[in-house]
mmCIF file of C-alpha atoms in Angstrom:
data_model
loop_
_atom_site.group_PDB
_atom_site.id
_atom_site.type_symbol
_atom_site.label_atom_id
_atom_site.label_comp_id
_atom_site.label_asym_id
_atom_site.label_seq_id
_atom_site.Cartn_x
_atom_site.Cartn_y
_atom_site.Cartn_z
ATOM 1 C CA MET A 1 124.744 131.124 91.649
ATOM 2 C CA ALA A 2 127.789 128.957 90.973
ATOM 3 C CA HIS A 3 129.655 132.063 89.815
ATOM 4 C CA GLU A 4 129.157 133.724 93.204
ATOM 5 C CA ALA A 5 130.324 130.593 95.040
ATOM 6 C CA HIS A 6 133.452 130.429 92.849
ATOM 7 C CA LYS A 7 134.114 134.108 93.544
ATOM 8 C CA LYS A 8 133.775 133.631 97.309
ATOM 9 C CA ALA A 9 136.054 130.585 97.179
ATOM 10 C CA ALA A 10 138.684 132.604 95.322
ATOM 11 C CA GLU A 11 138.453 135.441 97.847
ATOM 12 C CA HIS A 12 138.984 133.018 100.735
ATOM 13 C CA HIS A 13 141.885 131.295 98.940
ATOM 14 C CA THR A 14 143.530 134.708 98.497
ATOM 15 C CA ALA A 15 142.995 135.623 102.147
ATOM 16 C CA ALA A 16 144.379 132.245 103.252
ATOM 17 C CA ALA A 17 147.485 132.748 101.114
ATOM 18 C CA GLU A 18 148.037 136.199 102.609
ATOM 19 C CA HIS A 19 147.758 134.823 106.146
ATOM 20 C CA HIS A 20 150.140 131.957 105.314
ATOM 21 C CA SER A 21 152.679 134.507 104.069
ATOM 22 C CA LYS A 22 152.297 136.623 107.197
ATOM 23 C CA ALA A 23 152.624 133.524 109.378
ATOM 24 C CA ALA A 24 155.871 132.603 107.637
ATOM 25 C CA GLU A 25 157.227 136.133 108.092
ATOM 26 C CA HIS A 26 156.412 136.131 111.802
ATOM 27 C CA HIS A 27 157.863 132.654 112.354
ATOM 28 C CA GLU A 28 161.074 133.616 110.544
ATOM 29 C CA ALA A 29 161.329 136.707 112.766
ATOM 30 C CA GLY A 30 160.893 134.548 115.873
ATOM 31 C CA ASN A 31 157.459 135.967 116.680
ATOM 32 C CA HIS A 32 155.750 132.615 116.999
ATOM 33 C CA GLU A 33 152.623 133.865 118.774
ATOM 34 C CA GLN A 34 151.643 136.105 115.858
ATOM 35 C CA GLY A 35 152.747 133.393 113.457
ATOM 36 C CA HIS A 36 150.316 130.968 115.065
ATOM 37 C CA GLU A 37 147.535 133.577 114.950
ATOM 38 C CA HIS A 38 148.032 134.040 111.213
ATOM 39 C CA SER A 39 148.210 130.275 110.727
ATOM 40 C CA ALA A 40 144.850 129.925 112.480
ATOM 41 C CA LYS A 41 143.331 132.641 110.278
ATOM 42 C CA ALA A 42 144.754 130.918 107.194
ATOM 43 C CA HIS A 43 143.110 127.678 108.284
ATOM 44 C CA GLU A 44 139.752 129.439 108.780
ATOM 45 C CA HIS A 45 139.908 130.964 105.304
ATOM 46 C CA SER A 46 140.991 127.644 103.783
ATOM 47 C CA SER A 47 137.998 125.941 105.381
ATOM 48 C CA GLU A 48 135.654 128.625 104.043
ATOM 49 C CA ALA A 49 137.232 128.357 100.588
ATOM 50 C CA HIS A 50 136.673 124.601 100.617
ATOM 51 C CA LYS A 51 133.040 125.080 101.622
ATOM 52 C CA HIS A 52 132.431 127.570 98.800
ATOM 53 C CA SER A 53 134.348 125.426 96.288
ATOM 54 C CA THR A 54 132.221 122.411 97.154
ATOM 55 C CA ASP A 55 129.078 124.523 96.822
ATOM 56 C CA ALA A 56 130.231 125.915 93.462
ATOM 57 C CA HIS A 57 131.016 122.438 92.167
ATOM 58 C CA ALA A 58 127.606 121.135 93.221
ATOM 59 C CA LYS A 59 125.844 124.066 91.555
ATOM 60 C CA SER A 60 127.926 123.726 88.384
ATOM 61 C CA SER A 61 127.240 119.993 88.221
ATOM 62 C CA ALA A 62 123.519 120.538 88.739
ATOM 63 C CA HIS A 63 123.495 123.169 85.997
ATOM 64 C CA ALA A 64 125.430 120.921 83.599
ATOM 65 C CA GLY A 65 122.833 118.197 84.058
ATOM 66 C CA LYS A 66 120.056 120.408 82.722
#
């Protein structure tokens, strides 16, 4: 179970990084509206990654205590 949570966290971290990169590209090009959209998506993925990371840590800690 912890493995799946770690995997989901990694997927969301990757997606967040991709959206951050796209946001930077759009901002540099002066397209701030799309930059803000990608920034918002990056934030959503970062929040999901944090949720899954916390879940993975809790499951790993519970397993280690056995």
